[in-house]
mmCIF file of C-alpha atoms and ligand atoms in Angstrom:
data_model
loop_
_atom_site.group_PDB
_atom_site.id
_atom_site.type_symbol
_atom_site.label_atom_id
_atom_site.label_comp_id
_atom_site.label_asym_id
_atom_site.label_seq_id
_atom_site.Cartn_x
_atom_site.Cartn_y
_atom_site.Cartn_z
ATOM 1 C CA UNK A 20 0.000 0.000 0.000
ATOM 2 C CA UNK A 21 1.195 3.502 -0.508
ATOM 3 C CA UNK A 22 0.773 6.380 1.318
ATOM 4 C CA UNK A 23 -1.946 9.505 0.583
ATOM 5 C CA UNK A 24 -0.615 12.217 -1.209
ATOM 6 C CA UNK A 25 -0.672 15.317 0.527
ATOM 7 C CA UNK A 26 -0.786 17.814 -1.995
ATOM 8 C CA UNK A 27 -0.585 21.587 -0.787
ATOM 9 C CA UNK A 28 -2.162 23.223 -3.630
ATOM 10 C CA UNK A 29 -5.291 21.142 -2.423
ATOM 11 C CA UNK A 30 -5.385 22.566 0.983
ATOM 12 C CA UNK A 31 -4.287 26.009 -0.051
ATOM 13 C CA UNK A 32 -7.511 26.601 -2.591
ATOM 14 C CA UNK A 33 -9.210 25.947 0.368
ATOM 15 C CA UNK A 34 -7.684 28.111 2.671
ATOM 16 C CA UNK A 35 -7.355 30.988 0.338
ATOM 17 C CA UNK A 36 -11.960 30.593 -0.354
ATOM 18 C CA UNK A 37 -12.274 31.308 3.358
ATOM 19 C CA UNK A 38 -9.436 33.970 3.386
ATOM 20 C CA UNK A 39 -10.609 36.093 0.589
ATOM 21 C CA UNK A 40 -13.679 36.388 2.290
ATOM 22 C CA UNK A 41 -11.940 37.952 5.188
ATOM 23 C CA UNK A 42 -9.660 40.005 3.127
ATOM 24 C CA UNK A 43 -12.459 41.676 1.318
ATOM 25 C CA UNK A 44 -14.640 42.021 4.892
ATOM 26 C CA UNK A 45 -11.012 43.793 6.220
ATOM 27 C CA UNK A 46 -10.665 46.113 2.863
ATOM 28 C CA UNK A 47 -14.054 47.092 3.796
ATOM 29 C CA UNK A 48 -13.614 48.149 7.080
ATOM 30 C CA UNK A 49 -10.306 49.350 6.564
ATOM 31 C CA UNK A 50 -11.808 51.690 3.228
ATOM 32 C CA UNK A 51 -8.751 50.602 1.594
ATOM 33 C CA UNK A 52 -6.749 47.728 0.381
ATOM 34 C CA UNK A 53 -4.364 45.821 2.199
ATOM 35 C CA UNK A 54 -0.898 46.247 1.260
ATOM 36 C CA UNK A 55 2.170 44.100 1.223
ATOM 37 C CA UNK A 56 5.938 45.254 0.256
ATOM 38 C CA UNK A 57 8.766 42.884 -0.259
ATOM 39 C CA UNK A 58 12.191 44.177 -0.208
ATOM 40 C CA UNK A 59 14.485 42.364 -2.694
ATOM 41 C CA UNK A 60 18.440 43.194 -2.731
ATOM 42 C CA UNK A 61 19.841 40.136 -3.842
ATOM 43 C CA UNK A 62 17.869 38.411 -6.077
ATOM 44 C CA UNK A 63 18.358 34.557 -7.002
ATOM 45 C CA UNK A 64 15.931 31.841 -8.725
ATOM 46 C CA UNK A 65 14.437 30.635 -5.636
ATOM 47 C CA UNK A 66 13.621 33.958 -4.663
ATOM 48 C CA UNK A 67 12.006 34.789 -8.046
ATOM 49 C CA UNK A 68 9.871 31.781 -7.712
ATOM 50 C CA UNK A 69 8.264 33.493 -4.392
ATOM 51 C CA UNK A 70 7.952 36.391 -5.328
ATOM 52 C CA UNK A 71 6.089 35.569 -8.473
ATOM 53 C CA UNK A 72 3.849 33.565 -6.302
ATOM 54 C CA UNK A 73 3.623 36.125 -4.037
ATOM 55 C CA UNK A 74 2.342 38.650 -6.836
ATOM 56 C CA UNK A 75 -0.304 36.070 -7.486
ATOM 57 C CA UNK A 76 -1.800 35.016 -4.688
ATOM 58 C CA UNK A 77 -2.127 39.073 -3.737
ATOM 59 C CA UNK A 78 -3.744 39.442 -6.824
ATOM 60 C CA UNK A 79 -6.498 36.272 -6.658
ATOM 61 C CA UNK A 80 -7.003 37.867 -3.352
ATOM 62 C CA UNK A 81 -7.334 41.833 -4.527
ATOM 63 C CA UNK A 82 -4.376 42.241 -2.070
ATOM 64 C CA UNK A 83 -1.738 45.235 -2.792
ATOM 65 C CA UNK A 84 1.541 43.890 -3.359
ATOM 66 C CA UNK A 85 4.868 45.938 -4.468
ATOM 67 C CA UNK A 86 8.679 45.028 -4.482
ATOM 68 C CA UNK A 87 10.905 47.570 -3.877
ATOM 69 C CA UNK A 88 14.432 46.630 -5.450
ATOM 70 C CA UNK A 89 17.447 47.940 -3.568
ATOM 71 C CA UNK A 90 20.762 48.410 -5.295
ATOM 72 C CA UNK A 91 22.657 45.102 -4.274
ATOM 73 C CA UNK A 92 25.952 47.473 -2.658
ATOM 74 C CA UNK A 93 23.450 49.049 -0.308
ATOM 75 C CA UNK A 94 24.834 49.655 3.261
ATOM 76 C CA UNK A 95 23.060 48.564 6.415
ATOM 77 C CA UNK A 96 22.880 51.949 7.681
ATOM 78 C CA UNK A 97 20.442 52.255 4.393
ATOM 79 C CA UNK A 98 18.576 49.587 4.537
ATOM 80 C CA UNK A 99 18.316 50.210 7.997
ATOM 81 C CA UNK A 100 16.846 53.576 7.247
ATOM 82 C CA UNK A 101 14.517 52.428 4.179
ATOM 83 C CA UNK A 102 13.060 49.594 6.756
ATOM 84 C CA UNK A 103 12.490 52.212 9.363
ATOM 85 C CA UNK A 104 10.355 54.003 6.317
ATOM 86 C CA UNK A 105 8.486 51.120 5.746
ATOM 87 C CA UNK A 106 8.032 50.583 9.122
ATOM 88 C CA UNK A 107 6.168 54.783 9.427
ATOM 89 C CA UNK A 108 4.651 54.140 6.240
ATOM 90 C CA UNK A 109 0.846 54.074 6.928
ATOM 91 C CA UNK A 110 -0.294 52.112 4.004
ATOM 92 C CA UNK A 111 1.896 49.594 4.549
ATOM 93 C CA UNK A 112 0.743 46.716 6.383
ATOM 94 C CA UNK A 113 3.353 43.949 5.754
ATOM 95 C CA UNK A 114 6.858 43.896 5.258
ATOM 96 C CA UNK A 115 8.796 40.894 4.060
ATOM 97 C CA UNK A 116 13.237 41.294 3.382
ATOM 98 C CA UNK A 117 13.568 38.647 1.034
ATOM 99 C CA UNK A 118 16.504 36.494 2.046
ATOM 100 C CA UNK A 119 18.920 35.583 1.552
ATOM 101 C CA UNK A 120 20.997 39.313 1.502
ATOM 102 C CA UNK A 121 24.224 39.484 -0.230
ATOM 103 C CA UNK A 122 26.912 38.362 2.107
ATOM 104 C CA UNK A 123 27.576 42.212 3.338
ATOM 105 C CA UNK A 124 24.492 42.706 5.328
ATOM 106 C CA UNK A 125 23.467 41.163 8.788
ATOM 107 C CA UNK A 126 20.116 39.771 7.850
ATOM 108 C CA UNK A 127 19.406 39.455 12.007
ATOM 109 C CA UNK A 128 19.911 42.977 12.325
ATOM 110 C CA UNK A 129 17.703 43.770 9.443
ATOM 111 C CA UNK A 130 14.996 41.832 10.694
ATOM 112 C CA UNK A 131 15.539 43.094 13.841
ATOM 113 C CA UNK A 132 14.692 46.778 12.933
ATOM 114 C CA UNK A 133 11.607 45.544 11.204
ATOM 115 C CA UNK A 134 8.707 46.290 13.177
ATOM 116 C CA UNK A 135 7.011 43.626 14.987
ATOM 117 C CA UNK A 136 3.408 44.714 13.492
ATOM 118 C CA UNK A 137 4.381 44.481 10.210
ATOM 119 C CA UNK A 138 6.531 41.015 10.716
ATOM 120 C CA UNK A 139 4.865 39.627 7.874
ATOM 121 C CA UNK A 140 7.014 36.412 8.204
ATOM 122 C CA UNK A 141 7.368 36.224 12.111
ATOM 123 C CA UNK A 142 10.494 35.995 12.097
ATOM 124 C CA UNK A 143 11.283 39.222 14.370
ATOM 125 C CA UNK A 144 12.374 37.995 18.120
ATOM 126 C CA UNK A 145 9.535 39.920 20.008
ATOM 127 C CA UNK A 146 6.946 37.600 17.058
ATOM 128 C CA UNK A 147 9.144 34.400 17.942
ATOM 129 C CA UNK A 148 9.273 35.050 21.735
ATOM 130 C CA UNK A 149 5.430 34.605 21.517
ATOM 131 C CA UNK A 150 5.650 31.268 20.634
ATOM 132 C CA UNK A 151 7.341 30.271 23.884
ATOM 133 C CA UNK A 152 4.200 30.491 25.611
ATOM 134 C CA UNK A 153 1.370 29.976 23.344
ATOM 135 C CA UNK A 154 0.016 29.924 19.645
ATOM 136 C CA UNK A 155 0.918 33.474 18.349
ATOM 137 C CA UNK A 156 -1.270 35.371 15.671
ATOM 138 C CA UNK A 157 2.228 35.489 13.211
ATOM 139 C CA UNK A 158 4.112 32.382 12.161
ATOM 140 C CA UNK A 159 6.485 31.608 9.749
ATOM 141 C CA UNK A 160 4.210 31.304 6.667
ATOM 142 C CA UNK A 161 6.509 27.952 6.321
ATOM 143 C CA UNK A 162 5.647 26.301 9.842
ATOM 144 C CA UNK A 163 2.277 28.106 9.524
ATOM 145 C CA UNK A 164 1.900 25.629 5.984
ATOM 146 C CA UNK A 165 3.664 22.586 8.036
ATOM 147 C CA UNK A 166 0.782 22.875 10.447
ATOM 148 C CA UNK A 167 -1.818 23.228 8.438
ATOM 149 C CA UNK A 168 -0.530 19.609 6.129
ATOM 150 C CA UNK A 169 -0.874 17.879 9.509
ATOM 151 C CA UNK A 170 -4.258 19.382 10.380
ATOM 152 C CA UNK A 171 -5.592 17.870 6.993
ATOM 153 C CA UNK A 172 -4.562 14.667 8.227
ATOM 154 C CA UNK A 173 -6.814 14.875 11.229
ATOM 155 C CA UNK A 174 -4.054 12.925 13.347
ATOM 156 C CA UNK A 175 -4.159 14.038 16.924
ATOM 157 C CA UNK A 176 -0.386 15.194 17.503
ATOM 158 C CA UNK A 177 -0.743 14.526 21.333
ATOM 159 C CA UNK A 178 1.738 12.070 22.289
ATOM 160 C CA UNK A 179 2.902 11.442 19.021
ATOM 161 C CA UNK A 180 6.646 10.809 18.207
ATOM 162 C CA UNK A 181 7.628 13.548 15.784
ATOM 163 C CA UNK A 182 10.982 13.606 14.567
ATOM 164 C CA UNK A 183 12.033 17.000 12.885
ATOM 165 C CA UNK A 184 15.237 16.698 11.122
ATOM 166 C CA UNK A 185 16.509 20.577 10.324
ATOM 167 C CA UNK A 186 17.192 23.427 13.251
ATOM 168 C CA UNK A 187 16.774 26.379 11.126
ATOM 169 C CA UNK A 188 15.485 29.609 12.785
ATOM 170 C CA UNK A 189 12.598 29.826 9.944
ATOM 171 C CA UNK A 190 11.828 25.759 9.995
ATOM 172 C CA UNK A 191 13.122 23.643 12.559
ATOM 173 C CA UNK A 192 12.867 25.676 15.505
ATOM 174 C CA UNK A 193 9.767 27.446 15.601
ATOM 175 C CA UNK A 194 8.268 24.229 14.818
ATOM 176 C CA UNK A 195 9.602 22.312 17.253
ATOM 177 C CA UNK A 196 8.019 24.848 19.688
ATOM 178 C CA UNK A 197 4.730 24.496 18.115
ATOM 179 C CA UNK A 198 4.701 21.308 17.983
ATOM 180 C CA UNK A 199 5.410 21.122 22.028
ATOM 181 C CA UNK A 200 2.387 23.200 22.575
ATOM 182 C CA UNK A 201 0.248 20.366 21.159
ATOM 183 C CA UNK A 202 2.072 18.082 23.060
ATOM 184 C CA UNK A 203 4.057 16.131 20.608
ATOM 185 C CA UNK A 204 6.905 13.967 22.116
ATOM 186 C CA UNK A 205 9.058 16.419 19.726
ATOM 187 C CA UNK A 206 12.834 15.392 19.185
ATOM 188 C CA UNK A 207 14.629 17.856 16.630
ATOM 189 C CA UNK A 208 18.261 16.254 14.762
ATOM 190 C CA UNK A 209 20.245 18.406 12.672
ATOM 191 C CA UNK A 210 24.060 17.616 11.501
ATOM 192 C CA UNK A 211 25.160 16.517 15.276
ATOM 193 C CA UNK A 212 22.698 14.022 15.136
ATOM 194 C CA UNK A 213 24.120 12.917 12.115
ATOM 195 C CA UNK A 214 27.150 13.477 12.786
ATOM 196 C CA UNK A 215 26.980 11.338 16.131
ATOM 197 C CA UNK A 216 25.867 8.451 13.892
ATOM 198 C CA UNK A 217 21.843 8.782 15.520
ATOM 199 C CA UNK A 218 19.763 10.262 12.561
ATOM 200 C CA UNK A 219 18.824 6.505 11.469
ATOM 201 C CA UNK A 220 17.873 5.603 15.229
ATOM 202 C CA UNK A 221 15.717 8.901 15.479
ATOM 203 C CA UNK A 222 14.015 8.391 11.976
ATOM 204 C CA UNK A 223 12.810 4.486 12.806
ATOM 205 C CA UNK A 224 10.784 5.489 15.604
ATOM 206 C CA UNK A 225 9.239 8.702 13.894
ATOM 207 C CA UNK A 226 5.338 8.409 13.898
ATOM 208 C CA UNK A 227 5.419 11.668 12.032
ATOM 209 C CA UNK A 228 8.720 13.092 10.367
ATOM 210 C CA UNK A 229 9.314 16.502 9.369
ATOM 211 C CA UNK A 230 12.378 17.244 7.337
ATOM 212 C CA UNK A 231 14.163 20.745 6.726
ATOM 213 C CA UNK A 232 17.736 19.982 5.507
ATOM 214 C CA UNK A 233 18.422 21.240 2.326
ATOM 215 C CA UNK A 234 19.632 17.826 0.855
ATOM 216 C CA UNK A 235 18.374 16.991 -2.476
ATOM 217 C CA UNK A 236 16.265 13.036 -1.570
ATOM 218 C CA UNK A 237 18.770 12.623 1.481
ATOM 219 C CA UNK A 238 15.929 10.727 3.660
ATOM 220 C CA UNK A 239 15.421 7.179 2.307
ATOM 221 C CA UNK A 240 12.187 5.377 2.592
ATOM 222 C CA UNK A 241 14.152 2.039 3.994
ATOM 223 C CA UNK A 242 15.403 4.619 7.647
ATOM 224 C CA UNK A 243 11.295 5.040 7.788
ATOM 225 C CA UNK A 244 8.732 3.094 10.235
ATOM 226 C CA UNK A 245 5.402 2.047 8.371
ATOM 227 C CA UNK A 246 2.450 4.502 8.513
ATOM 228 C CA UNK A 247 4.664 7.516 9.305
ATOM 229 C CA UNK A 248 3.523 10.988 8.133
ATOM 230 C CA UNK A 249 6.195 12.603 5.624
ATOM 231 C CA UNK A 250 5.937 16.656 5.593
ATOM 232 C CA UNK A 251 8.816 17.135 3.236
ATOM 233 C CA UNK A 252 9.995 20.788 3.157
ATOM 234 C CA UNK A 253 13.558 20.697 1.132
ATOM 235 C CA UNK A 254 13.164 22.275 -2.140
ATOM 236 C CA UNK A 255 16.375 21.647 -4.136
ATOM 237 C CA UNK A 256 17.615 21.946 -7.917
ATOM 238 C CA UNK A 257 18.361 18.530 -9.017
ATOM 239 C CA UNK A 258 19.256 17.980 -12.779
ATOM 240 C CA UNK A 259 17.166 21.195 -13.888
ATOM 241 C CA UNK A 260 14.459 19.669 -11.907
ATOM 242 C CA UNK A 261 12.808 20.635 -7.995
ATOM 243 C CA UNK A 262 12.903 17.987 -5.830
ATOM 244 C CA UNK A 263 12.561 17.408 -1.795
ATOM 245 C CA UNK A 264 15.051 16.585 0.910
ATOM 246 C CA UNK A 265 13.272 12.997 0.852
ATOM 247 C CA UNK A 266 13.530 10.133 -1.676
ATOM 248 C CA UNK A 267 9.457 10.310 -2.751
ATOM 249 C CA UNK A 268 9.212 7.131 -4.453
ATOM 250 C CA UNK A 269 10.903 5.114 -1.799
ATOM 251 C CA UNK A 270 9.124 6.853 1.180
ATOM 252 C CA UNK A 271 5.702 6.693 -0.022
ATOM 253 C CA UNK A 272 5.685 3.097 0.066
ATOM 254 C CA UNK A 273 6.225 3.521 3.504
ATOM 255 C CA UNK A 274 4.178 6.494 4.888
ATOM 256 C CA UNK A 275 0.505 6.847 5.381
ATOM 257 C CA UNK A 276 0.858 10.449 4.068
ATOM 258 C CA UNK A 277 3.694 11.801 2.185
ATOM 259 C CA UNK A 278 3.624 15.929 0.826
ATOM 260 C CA UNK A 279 5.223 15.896 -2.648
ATOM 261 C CA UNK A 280 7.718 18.695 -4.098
ATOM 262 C CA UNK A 281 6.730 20.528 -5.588
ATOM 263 C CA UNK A 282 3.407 20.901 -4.536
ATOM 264 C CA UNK A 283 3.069 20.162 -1.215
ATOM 265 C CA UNK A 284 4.802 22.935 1.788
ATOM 266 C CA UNK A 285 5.854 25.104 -0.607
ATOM 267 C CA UNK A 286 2.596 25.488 -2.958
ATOM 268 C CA UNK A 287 1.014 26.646 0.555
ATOM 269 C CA UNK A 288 3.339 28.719 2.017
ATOM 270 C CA UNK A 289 2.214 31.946 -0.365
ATOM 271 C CA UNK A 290 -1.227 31.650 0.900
ATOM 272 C CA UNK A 291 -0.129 31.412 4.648
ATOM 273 C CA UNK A 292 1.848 34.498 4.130
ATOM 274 C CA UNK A 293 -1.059 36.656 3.048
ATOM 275 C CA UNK A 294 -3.121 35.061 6.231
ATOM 276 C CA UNK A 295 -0.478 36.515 8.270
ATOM 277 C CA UNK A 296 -0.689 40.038 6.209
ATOM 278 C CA UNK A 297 -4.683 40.155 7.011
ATOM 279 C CA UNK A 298 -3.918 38.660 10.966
ATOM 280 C CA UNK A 299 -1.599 42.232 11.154
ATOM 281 C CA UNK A 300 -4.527 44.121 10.451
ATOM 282 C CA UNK A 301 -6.885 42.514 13.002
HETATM 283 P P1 LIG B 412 19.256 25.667 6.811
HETATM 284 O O1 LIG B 412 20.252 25.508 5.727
HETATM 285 O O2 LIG B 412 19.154 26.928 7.574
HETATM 286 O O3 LIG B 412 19.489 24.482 7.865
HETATM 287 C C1 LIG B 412 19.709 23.160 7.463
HETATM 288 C C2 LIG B 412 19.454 22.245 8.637
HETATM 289 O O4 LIG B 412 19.761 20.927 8.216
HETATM 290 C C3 LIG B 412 20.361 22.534 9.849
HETATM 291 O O5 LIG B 412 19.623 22.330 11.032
HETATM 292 C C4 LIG B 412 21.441 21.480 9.735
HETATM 293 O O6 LIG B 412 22.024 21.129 10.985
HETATM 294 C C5 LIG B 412 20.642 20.334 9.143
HETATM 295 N N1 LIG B 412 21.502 19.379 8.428
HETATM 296 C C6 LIG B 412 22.398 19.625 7.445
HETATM 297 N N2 LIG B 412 23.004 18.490 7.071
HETATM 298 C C7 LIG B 412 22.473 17.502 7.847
HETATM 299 C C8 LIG B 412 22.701 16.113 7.955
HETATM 300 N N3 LIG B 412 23.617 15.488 7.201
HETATM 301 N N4 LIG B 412 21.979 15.411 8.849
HETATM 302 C C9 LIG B 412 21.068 16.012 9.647
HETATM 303 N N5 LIG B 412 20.807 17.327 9.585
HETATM 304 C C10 LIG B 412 21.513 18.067 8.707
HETATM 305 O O7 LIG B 412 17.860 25.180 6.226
HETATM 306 P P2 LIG B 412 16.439 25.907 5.997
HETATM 307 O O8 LIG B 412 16.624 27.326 5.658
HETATM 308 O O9 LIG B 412 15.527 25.496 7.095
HETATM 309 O O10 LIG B 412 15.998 25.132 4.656
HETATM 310 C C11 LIG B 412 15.928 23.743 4.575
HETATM 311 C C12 LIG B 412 15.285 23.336 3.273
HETATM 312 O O11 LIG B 412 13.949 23.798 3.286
HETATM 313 C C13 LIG B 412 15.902 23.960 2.025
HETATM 314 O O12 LIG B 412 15.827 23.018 0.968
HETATM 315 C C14 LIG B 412 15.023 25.138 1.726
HETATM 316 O O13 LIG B 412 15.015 25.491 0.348
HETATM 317 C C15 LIG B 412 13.684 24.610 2.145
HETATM 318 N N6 LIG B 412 12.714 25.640 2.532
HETATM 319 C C16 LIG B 412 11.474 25.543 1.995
HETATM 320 C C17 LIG B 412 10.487 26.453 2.342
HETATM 321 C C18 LIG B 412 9.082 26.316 1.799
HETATM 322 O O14 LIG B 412 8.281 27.207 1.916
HETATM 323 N N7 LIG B 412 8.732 25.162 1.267
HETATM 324 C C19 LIG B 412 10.797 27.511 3.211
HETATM 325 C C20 LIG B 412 12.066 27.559 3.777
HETATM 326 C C21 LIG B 412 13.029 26.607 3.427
#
């Protein structure tokens, strides 16, 4: 038997009827539309491929959406400065710094002067502090989509051994968090796992597996236990074509639900970005 294919696109149709609703109740009350600006210095094709998408789920959903190019040279002091204008700027109501910035710029301290309120991505430490304690209004639009894949299973996370191989600050982290809230048995691995020679121990026992590496198919469906739940996240280039940080056609023999790529995190993480846009008006 093989496992159900999560597909994200199916989930984020869904998502987006119900938020377009509440995107054209908020333009209402609001008189105006909502507005999102994405700051782009350094531009590569991954980020091209989100910002196209972001351009088109803002316009499905009648949302304002500009990107403001910065000269790739800029100083921090400047893009200090312009983020500080965004910040004041009263028709702005999201703000996303596409990463990554060229190697001259801190992107912490960047996101750091962004203001909390217009954190489209949650990624600014008062937004991420919140999630010590509770469910915050802003996630990553990434987790945010994670969450969302497992909801559509219906599995109740309590209890459950999830395994989350990645400890990124956008991915691995705040999940991990998240996940604790619902009271997942939540272990997170990253390279001193596998260095250490434990990532195959960790990924037998997984009842649901989460994986944020950045490895083109680097998770093999023979390391997996039968009936796990596969949210793959990777997106790599791989002989001209995208493909995740787990080997799909070996996996999905073993999982009870496996996400594709592409497709599955990353065709809802657009939508989930935009949710967090209309939450910062609320
Ligand atoms: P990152 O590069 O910041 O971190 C990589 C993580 O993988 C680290 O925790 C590292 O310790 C771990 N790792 C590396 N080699 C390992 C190994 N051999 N064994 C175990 N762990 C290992 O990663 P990121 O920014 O979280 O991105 C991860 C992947 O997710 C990338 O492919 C990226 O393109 C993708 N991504 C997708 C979305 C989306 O919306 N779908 C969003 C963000 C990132």
């Amino acid at each position: 038997m093989e496992g159900k294919i999560l597909r994200g696109k199916d989930i984020a149709v869904k998502i987006e009827e119900e938020l377009k609703k509440q995107v054209e109740a908020q333009k209402r009350k609001l008189g105006r539309a909502l507005q999102l600006t994405t700051v782009v210095i350094a531009e590569d094709s991954a980020s091209k491929i989100y910002l196209a998408s972001q351009a088109k789920v803002a316009a499905r959903l009648g949302i304002g959406f500009d990107f403001q190019k910065l000269p790739g040279d800029i100083s921090q002091n400047n893009l200090d400065k312009k983020i500080q204008n965004l910040n004041q700027a009263g028709t702005v109501d999201g703000i996303l710094i596409q990463m990554p910035l060229p190697m001259h710029l801190d992107p912490k301290r960047a996101i750091n002067f962004l203001s909390p309120d217009k954190d489209v991505e949650g990624l600014h430490p008062q937004n991420l502090g919140k999630l010590f304690f509770l469910e915050p209004k802003i996630i990553s639009p990434t987790v945010a989509s994670v969450m969302a894949i497992l909801e559509e299973t219906k599995i109740d996370l309590q209890g459950k051994e999830v395994v989350i191989v990645g400890h990124s600050e956008i991915v691995g982290k705040p999940l991990s968090l998240l996940l604790l809230n619902k009271l997942a048995t939540t272990t997170v691995c990253h390279i001193g796992t596998s260095r250490a020679g434990h990532l195959e121990m960790h990924l037998k026992r997984a009842e649901i597996l989460i994986v944020a590496v950045g490895k083109p198919r680097f998770i093999k469906g023979s390391s997996l236990k039968k009936g796990v739940v596969v949210v793959d996240v990777g997106i790599n280039r791989e002989n001209g074509k995208l493909v995740g940080d787990v080997d799909f056609e070996t996996a999905k023999k073993k999982a009870s639900f496996i996400t594709p790529v592409p497709g599955g995190v990353g065709a809802l993480t657009p939508v989930m970005l935009m949710r967090n846009l209309l939450r910062l008006t609320q």
